[in-house]
């Protein structure tokens, strides 16, 4: 049979026919190459993108190899998809950890779709709310945000049963104390009762 594999790819001497683009940022030169290559672990050819990074100060070199089974993807699309991959994983983690994606017990297709959509909607909404929340509480995370809104709801419900509204200073202390219960990071601003 005909020989299928050539020599292994040498990252220091990639042929110029695979060269796509070069860019320099912060004294790091990034050369991008793209080729269709074979690997013994995969049944089909792979669309391989190689980023060779060279520090222009000390000539230290490193490389990153990205690949796809879609042979028609351009190098910039593959790079973009790999950048998005980690954000997608973080979104799944948040949906499972904070918004019930891991815990729902639905069997019908519609119920599963609704539960998954609700969990991812809450991921998006919480990230939007967290961006504003971090302006005053920069170290806060989702648990802090949930604790704040849960405490806020408790205060509103408590105020409904009181015969009269407390003085503004006391009310501010109550809000600060109840909205900080369950937080991981302390409030940066606002009044906290001792």
Tab-separated table of C-alpha atoms in Angstrom, residues 33-141:
chain	number	residue	atom	x	y	z
A	33	UNK	CA	-0.129	28.534	9.853
A	34	UNK	CA	-2.921	26.317	8.549
A	35	UNK	CA	-2.669	22.881	6.975
A	36	UNK	CA	-4.665	19.729	6.373
A	37	UNK	CA	-2.742	16.988	8.163
A	38	UNK	CA	-3.084	13.361	9.166
A	39	UNK	CA	-2.612	11.864	12.619
A	40	UNK	CA	-2.526	8.188	13.546
A	41	UNK	CA	-5.089	8.698	16.330
A	42	UNK	CA	-7.747	10.106	13.975
A	43	UNK	CA	-9.491	8.317	11.110
A	44	UNK	CA	-9.904	11.397	8.914
A	45	UNK	CA	-7.718	14.335	7.931
A	46	UNK	CA	-7.637	17.305	10.294
A	47	UNK	CA	-7.765	21.029	9.670
A	48	UNK	CA	-4.801	22.146	11.813
A	49	UNK	CA	-3.994	25.719	12.835
A	50	UNK	CA	-0.622	26.367	14.452
A	51	UNK	CA	0.189	29.592	16.279
A	52	UNK	CA	3.918	30.089	16.714
A	53	UNK	CA	4.628	32.769	19.310
A	54	UNK	CA	8.077	34.357	19.448
A	55	UNK	CA	9.222	36.771	22.136
A	56	UNK	CA	11.125	39.410	20.176
A	57	UNK	CA	13.237	40.380	23.213
A	58	UNK	CA	14.775	36.985	23.939
A	59	UNK	CA	13.708	34.873	20.906
A	60	UNK	CA	11.915	32.360	23.154
A	61	UNK	CA	9.431	30.342	21.099
A	62	UNK	CA	6.247	28.480	21.905
A	63	UNK	CA	3.410	27.091	19.864
A	64	UNK	CA	-0.288	26.346	20.157
A	65	UNK	CA	-1.970	23.707	18.002
A	66	UNK	CA	-5.692	23.913	17.286
A	67	UNK	CA	-7.598	21.515	15.063
A	68	UNK	CA	-10.999	20.711	13.672
A	69	UNK	CA	-12.540	17.890	11.671
A	70	UNK	CA	-14.229	20.533	9.457
A	71	UNK	CA	-11.728	20.930	6.621
A	72	UNK	CA	-13.496	24.018	5.243
A	73	UNK	CA	-13.069	26.253	8.307
A	74	UNK	CA	-10.694	29.196	7.937
A	75	UNK	CA	-7.901	29.689	10.477
A	76	UNK	CA	-9.556	32.766	12.032
A	77	UNK	CA	-12.834	30.869	12.601
A	78	UNK	CA	-11.007	28.014	14.318
A	79	UNK	CA	-9.171	30.501	16.571
A	80	UNK	CA	-12.464	32.262	17.404
A	81	UNK	CA	-14.193	28.960	18.199
A	82	UNK	CA	-11.397	27.917	20.563
A	83	UNK	CA	-11.619	31.305	22.321
A	84	UNK	CA	-15.368	30.807	22.805
A	85	UNK	CA	-14.954	27.255	24.059
A	86	UNK	CA	-13.937	28.276	27.582
A	87	UNK	CA	-16.770	30.805	27.889
A	88	UNK	CA	-19.227	28.096	26.855
A	89	UNK	CA	-17.802	25.778	29.539
A	90	UNK	CA	-18.086	28.533	32.166
A	91	UNK	CA	-21.716	29.112	31.169
A	92	UNK	CA	-22.507	25.399	31.545
A	93	UNK	CA	-20.750	25.350	34.928
A	94	UNK	CA	-22.778	28.347	36.138
A	95	UNK	CA	-26.050	26.890	34.818
A	96	UNK	CA	-25.375	23.623	36.668
A	97	UNK	CA	-23.912	25.088	39.860
A	98	UNK	CA	-26.200	28.074	40.447
A	99	UNK	CA	-29.336	27.798	38.321
A	100	UNK	CA	-30.548	24.197	38.582
A	101	UNK	CA	-29.479	22.689	35.254
A	102	UNK	CA	-28.049	19.698	37.096
A	103	UNK	CA	-31.023	19.186	39.416
A	104	UNK	CA	-34.132	19.356	37.257
A	105	UNK	CA	-36.181	16.153	36.966
A	106	UNK	CA	-38.074	16.586	33.708
A	107	UNK	CA	-38.811	13.839	31.239
A	108	UNK	CA	-40.754	15.404	28.377
A	109	UNK	CA	-38.910	17.214	25.615
A	110	UNK	CA	-40.749	20.483	26.244
A	111	UNK	CA	-40.043	20.430	29.986
A	112	UNK	CA	-36.344	19.681	29.430
A	113	UNK	CA	-36.119	22.474	26.840
A	114	UNK	CA	-37.825	24.922	29.192
A	115	UNK	CA	-35.609	23.991	32.159
A	116	UNK	CA	-32.419	24.296	30.098
A	117	UNK	CA	-33.535	27.605	28.585
A	118	UNK	CA	-34.442	28.981	32.010
A	119	UNK	CA	-31.066	27.959	33.460
A	120	UNK	CA	-29.153	29.643	30.613
A	121	UNK	CA	-31.410	32.703	30.753
A	122	UNK	CA	-30.515	33.020	34.437
A	123	UNK	CA	-26.808	32.705	33.585
A	124	UNK	CA	-27.124	35.614	31.150
A	125	UNK	CA	-29.270	37.712	33.500
A	126	UNK	CA	-26.991	37.110	36.486
A	127	UNK	CA	-23.911	38.123	34.475
A	128	UNK	CA	-25.675	41.335	33.444
A	129	UNK	CA	-26.698	42.084	37.048
A	130	UNK	CA	-23.253	41.132	38.327
A	131	UNK	CA	-21.573	43.666	36.029
A	132	UNK	CA	-23.529	46.478	37.734
A	133	UNK	CA	-23.161	44.903	41.196
A	134	UNK	CA	-19.369	44.752	40.854
A	135	UNK	CA	-19.138	48.517	40.367
A	136	UNK	CA	-19.610	48.851	44.139
A	137	UNK	CA	-18.551	45.322	45.181
A	138	UNK	CA	-15.672	44.366	42.862
A	139	UNK	CA	-14.860	40.982	44.448
A	140	UNK	CA	-18.453	39.709	44.355
A	141	UNK	CA	-19.578	36.569	42.578
